[in-house]
Amino acid sequence: MKISEMQIKRKNTSSTAEEIAFHRVIESAKAEEERICYDPYAIHFIGPELLKFFEATACNYPEAKARLKEMYRLFPGTQNSIVARVRYFDDYLQDSMAEGIKQLVILGAGYDTRAYRIEGLKEKVKVFEVDYPIIQKVKIEKIKEIFGSLPGHVVFVNADAGSEELLKVY
């Protein structure tokens, strides 16, 4: 099987995971009555450049606000789509927990923090987070920074969710 340039690029970067986390950061900064979803851990997964940009927009710097407005113009609906999806899956997971699920597999987990922020999950559900080793490495370091150690209810699975490799992992 020949690996494409896109697959190689994806394995060596976590930019998509960081960008998705950034959208959760933007939404989480809104007042409680205005936001669609809330992720208090997402801010730990954005790099210095995005953090600086976020702080500038939060401080209402005109240049940063203009850049954010331009991002929304170039990619209309992206922010709303991402936060709506986060909310949908959060709600679906909570409903599934009420029905008694025991395991959750998150393919292409990236910097998703659902396993750490959904109340009651760690007591009831074993979570398998599947993603590229480089992304998992960064995430594991950040989770240790946030919580002091890795939670026992999460298993990190190093695999490309878009390949046959995943079938050979377990």
mmCIF file of C-alpha atoms in Angstrom:
data_model
loop_
_atom_site.group_PDB
_atom_site.id
_atom_site.type_symbol
_atom_site.label_atom_id
_atom_site.label_comp_id
_atom_site.label_asym_id
_atom_site.label_seq_id
_atom_site.Cartn_x
_atom_site.Cartn_y
_atom_site.Cartn_z
ATOM 1 C CA MET A 1 0.000 0.000 0.000
ATOM 2 C CA LYS A 2 1.438 3.350 -1.061
ATOM 3 C CA ILE A 3 1.135 6.196 1.452
ATOM 4 C CA SER A 4 0.043 9.506 -0.030
ATOM 5 C CA GLU A 5 1.691 12.837 0.732
ATOM 6 C CA MET A 6 -1.482 13.872 2.572
ATOM 7 C CA GLN A 7 -1.237 10.838 4.886
ATOM 8 C CA ILE A 8 2.422 11.605 5.596
ATOM 9 C CA LYS A 9 1.585 15.237 6.311
ATOM 10 C CA ARG A 10 -1.277 14.274 8.623
ATOM 11 C CA LYS A 11 0.925 11.896 10.592
ATOM 12 C CA ASN A 12 3.447 14.637 11.268
ATOM 13 C CA THR A 13 1.135 17.400 12.371
ATOM 14 C CA SER A 14 -1.583 18.151 14.824
ATOM 15 C CA SER A 15 -2.741 21.380 13.175
ATOM 16 C CA THR A 16 -6.266 20.104 12.489
ATOM 17 C CA ALA A 17 -6.636 18.947 16.086
ATOM 18 C CA GLU A 18 -5.382 22.333 17.271
ATOM 19 C CA GLU A 19 -7.749 24.251 14.979
ATOM 20 C CA ILE A 20 -10.761 22.269 16.201
ATOM 21 C CA ALA A 21 -9.674 22.900 19.813
ATOM 22 C CA PHE A 22 -9.363 26.599 18.957
ATOM 23 C CA HIS A 23 -13.019 26.707 17.880
ATOM 24 C CA ARG A 24 -13.974 25.144 21.229
ATOM 25 C CA VAL A 25 -11.866 27.789 22.998
ATOM 26 C CA ILE A 26 -13.693 30.599 21.179
ATOM 27 C CA GLU A 27 -17.082 29.126 22.085
ATOM 28 C CA SER A 28 -16.096 28.408 25.687
ATOM 29 C CA ALA A 29 -15.111 32.054 26.188
ATOM 30 C CA LYS A 30 -18.695 33.179 25.585
ATOM 31 C CA ALA A 31 -21.063 33.837 28.462
ATOM 32 C CA GLU A 32 -22.781 30.669 29.703
ATOM 33 C CA GLU A 33 -26.183 31.716 28.368
ATOM 34 C CA GLU A 34 -24.727 32.377 24.890
ATOM 35 C CA ARG A 35 -22.531 29.356 24.280
ATOM 36 C CA ILE A 36 -23.506 26.112 22.614
ATOM 37 C CA CYS A 37 -20.787 23.982 24.188
ATOM 38 C CA TYR A 38 -18.190 24.347 26.901
ATOM 39 C CA ASP A 39 -14.699 22.880 27.002
ATOM 40 C CA PRO A 40 -12.519 24.217 29.825
ATOM 41 C CA TYR A 41 -9.550 22.088 28.690
ATOM 42 C CA ALA A 42 -9.408 23.097 25.008
ATOM 43 C CA ILE A 43 -7.225 26.132 25.719
ATOM 44 C CA HIS A 44 -4.418 23.789 26.821
ATOM 45 C CA PHE A 45 -4.259 22.332 23.310
ATOM 46 C CA ILE A 46 -3.676 25.471 21.294
ATOM 47 C CA GLY A 47 -0.189 26.719 20.561
ATOM 48 C CA PRO A 48 1.316 30.121 21.354
ATOM 49 C CA GLU A 49 0.252 31.713 18.049
ATOM 50 C CA LEU A 50 -3.411 30.787 18.382
ATOM 51 C CA LEU A 51 -3.345 31.604 22.074
ATOM 52 C CA LYS A 52 -1.980 35.073 21.313
ATOM 53 C CA PHE A 53 -4.655 35.527 18.624
ATOM 54 C CA PHE A 54 -7.389 34.376 21.027
ATOM 55 C CA GLU A 55 -6.200 36.751 23.750
ATOM 56 C CA ALA A 56 -6.116 39.603 21.241
ATOM 57 C CA THR A 57 -9.689 38.919 20.125
ATOM 58 C CA ALA A 58 -10.822 38.572 23.750
ATOM 59 C CA CYS A 59 -9.281 41.991 24.448
ATOM 60 C CA ASN A 60 -11.143 43.428 21.458
ATOM 61 C CA TYR A 61 -8.051 44.437 19.514
ATOM 62 C CA PRO A 62 -9.368 45.734 16.187
ATOM 63 C CA GLU A 63 -6.751 43.861 14.089
ATOM 64 C CA ALA A 64 -7.584 40.541 15.738
ATOM 65 C CA LYS A 65 -11.335 41.114 15.454
ATOM 66 C CA ALA A 66 -10.890 41.928 11.758
ATOM 67 C CA ARG A 67 -8.852 38.748 11.233
ATOM 68 C CA LEU A 68 -11.518 36.663 12.969
ATOM 69 C CA LYS A 69 -14.234 38.310 10.872
ATOM 70 C CA GLU A 70 -12.225 37.516 7.736
ATOM 71 C CA MET A 71 -11.863 33.884 8.853
ATOM 72 C CA TYR A 72 -15.642 33.660 9.243
ATOM 73 C CA ARG A 73 -16.101 35.239 5.797
ATOM 74 C CA LEU A 74 -13.680 32.830 4.120
ATOM 75 C CA PHE A 75 -15.012 29.778 5.932
ATOM 76 C CA PRO A 76 -18.669 30.560 6.624
ATOM 77 C CA GLY A 77 -20.377 28.275 9.082
ATOM 78 C CA THR A 78 -17.209 26.531 10.259
ATOM 79 C CA GLN A 79 -17.373 27.798 13.841
ATOM 80 C CA ASN A 80 -21.081 27.073 14.183
ATOM 81 C CA SER A 81 -20.732 23.655 12.570
ATOM 82 C CA ILE A 82 -17.911 22.607 14.888
ATOM 83 C CA VAL A 83 -19.569 23.747 18.105
ATOM 84 C CA ALA A 84 -22.929 22.272 17.075
ATOM 85 C CA ARG A 85 -21.214 18.947 16.418
ATOM 86 C CA VAL A 86 -19.462 19.081 19.802
ATOM 87 C CA ARG A 87 -22.773 19.778 21.534
ATOM 88 C CA TYR A 88 -24.582 17.051 19.600
ATOM 89 C CA PHE A 89 -22.024 14.381 20.511
ATOM 90 C CA ASP A 90 -21.815 15.566 24.121
ATOM 91 C CA ASP A 91 -25.594 15.246 24.442
ATOM 92 C CA TYR A 92 -25.631 11.924 22.607
ATOM 93 C CA LEU A 93 -22.919 10.562 24.888
ATOM 94 C CA GLN A 94 -24.798 11.662 28.000
ATOM 95 C CA ASP A 95 -27.965 9.972 26.702
ATOM 96 C CA SER A 96 -25.964 6.827 25.910
ATOM 97 C CA MET A 97 -24.470 6.833 29.396
ATOM 98 C CA ALA A 98 -27.981 6.981 30.842
ATOM 99 C CA GLU A 99 -28.775 3.912 28.742
ATOM 100 C CA GLY A 100 -25.742 2.115 30.182
ATOM 101 C CA ILE A 101 -22.971 2.128 27.573
ATOM 102 C CA LYS A 102 -19.716 0.695 28.890
ATOM 103 C CA GLN A 103 -17.231 1.649 26.132
ATOM 104 C CA LEU A 104 -16.630 4.579 23.822
ATOM 105 C CA VAL A 105 -14.275 4.615 20.833
ATOM 106 C CA ILE A 106 -13.281 8.021 19.485
ATOM 107 C CA LEU A 107 -11.728 7.639 16.030
ATOM 108 C CA GLY A 108 -9.431 10.502 15.073
ATOM 109 C CA ALA A 109 -9.650 11.743 18.666
ATOM 110 C CA GLY A 110 -7.210 14.594 18.130
ATOM 111 C CA TYR A 111 -7.453 16.966 21.075
ATOM 112 C CA ASP A 112 -11.016 15.990 21.953
ATOM 113 C CA THR A 113 -11.511 16.333 25.716
ATOM 114 C CA ARG A 114 -14.865 14.603 26.048
ATOM 115 C CA ALA A 115 -13.331 11.772 28.105
ATOM 116 C CA TYR A 116 -12.240 14.285 30.747
ATOM 117 C CA ARG A 117 -15.051 16.815 30.849
ATOM 118 C CA ILE A 118 -18.287 14.810 30.644
ATOM 119 C CA GLU A 119 -19.518 14.360 34.202
ATOM 120 C CA GLY A 120 -19.773 10.754 35.365
ATOM 121 C CA LEU A 121 -18.022 9.320 32.315
ATOM 122 C CA LYS A 122 -14.853 8.188 34.073
ATOM 123 C CA GLU A 123 -16.867 6.151 36.565
ATOM 124 C CA LYS A 124 -18.995 4.396 33.939
ATOM 125 C CA VAL A 125 -17.265 4.228 30.558
ATOM 126 C CA LYS A 126 -13.932 2.924 29.231
ATOM 127 C CA VAL A 127 -12.789 5.328 26.504
ATOM 128 C CA PHE A 128 -10.516 4.352 23.601
ATOM 129 C CA GLU A 129 -8.978 7.374 21.864
ATOM 130 C CA VAL A 130 -7.611 6.447 18.441
ATOM 131 C CA ASP A 131 -5.240 8.734 16.553
ATOM 132 C CA TYR A 132 -1.754 9.125 15.114
ATOM 133 C CA PRO A 133 1.134 8.514 17.547
ATOM 134 C CA ILE A 134 2.457 12.091 17.231
ATOM 135 C CA ILE A 135 -0.931 13.550 18.172
ATOM 136 C CA GLN A 136 -1.355 11.058 20.995
ATOM 137 C CA LYS A 137 2.095 11.960 22.354
ATOM 138 C CA VAL A 138 1.247 15.658 22.576
ATOM 139 C CA LYS A 139 -2.176 14.935 24.033
ATOM 140 C CA ILE A 140 -0.789 12.606 26.694
ATOM 141 C CA GLU A 141 1.724 15.273 27.770
ATOM 142 C CA LYS A 142 -1.029 17.894 28.019
ATOM 143 C CA ILE A 143 -3.375 15.578 29.931
ATOM 144 C CA LYS A 144 -0.579 14.887 32.427
ATOM 145 C CA GLU A 145 -0.004 18.658 32.780
ATOM 146 C CA ILE A 146 -3.707 19.318 33.362
ATOM 147 C CA PHE A 147 -4.528 16.421 35.703
ATOM 148 C CA GLY A 148 -1.143 15.378 37.073
ATOM 149 C CA SER A 149 -1.472 11.869 35.638
ATOM 150 C CA LEU A 150 -3.345 9.913 33.007
ATOM 151 C CA PRO A 151 -6.852 8.866 33.975
ATOM 152 C CA GLY A 152 -7.388 5.111 34.170
ATOM 153 C CA HIS A 153 -10.587 5.088 32.128
ATOM 154 C CA VAL A 154 -8.842 6.229 28.914
ATOM 155 C CA VAL A 155 -6.812 4.000 26.595
ATOM 156 C CA PHE A 156 -4.719 5.732 23.929
ATOM 157 C CA VAL A 157 -4.606 3.714 20.710
ATOM 158 C CA ASN A 158 -1.887 4.719 18.245
ATOM 159 C CA ALA A 159 -3.311 4.079 14.800
ATOM 160 C CA ASP A 160 -4.415 5.731 11.588
ATOM 161 C CA ALA A 161 -8.214 5.535 11.795
ATOM 162 C CA GLY A 162 -8.384 5.876 8.014
ATOM 163 C CA SER A 163 -6.316 2.788 7.187
ATOM 164 C CA GLU A 164 -6.354 -0.970 7.497
ATOM 165 C CA GLU A 165 -3.732 -0.585 10.234
ATOM 166 C CA LEU A 166 -6.500 0.007 12.779
ATOM 167 C CA LEU A 167 -7.861 -3.496 12.239
ATOM 168 C CA LYS A 168 -4.503 -4.938 13.306
ATOM 169 C CA VAL A 169 -4.126 -2.939 16.543
ATOM 170 C CA TYR A 170 -6.260 -5.065 18.851
#
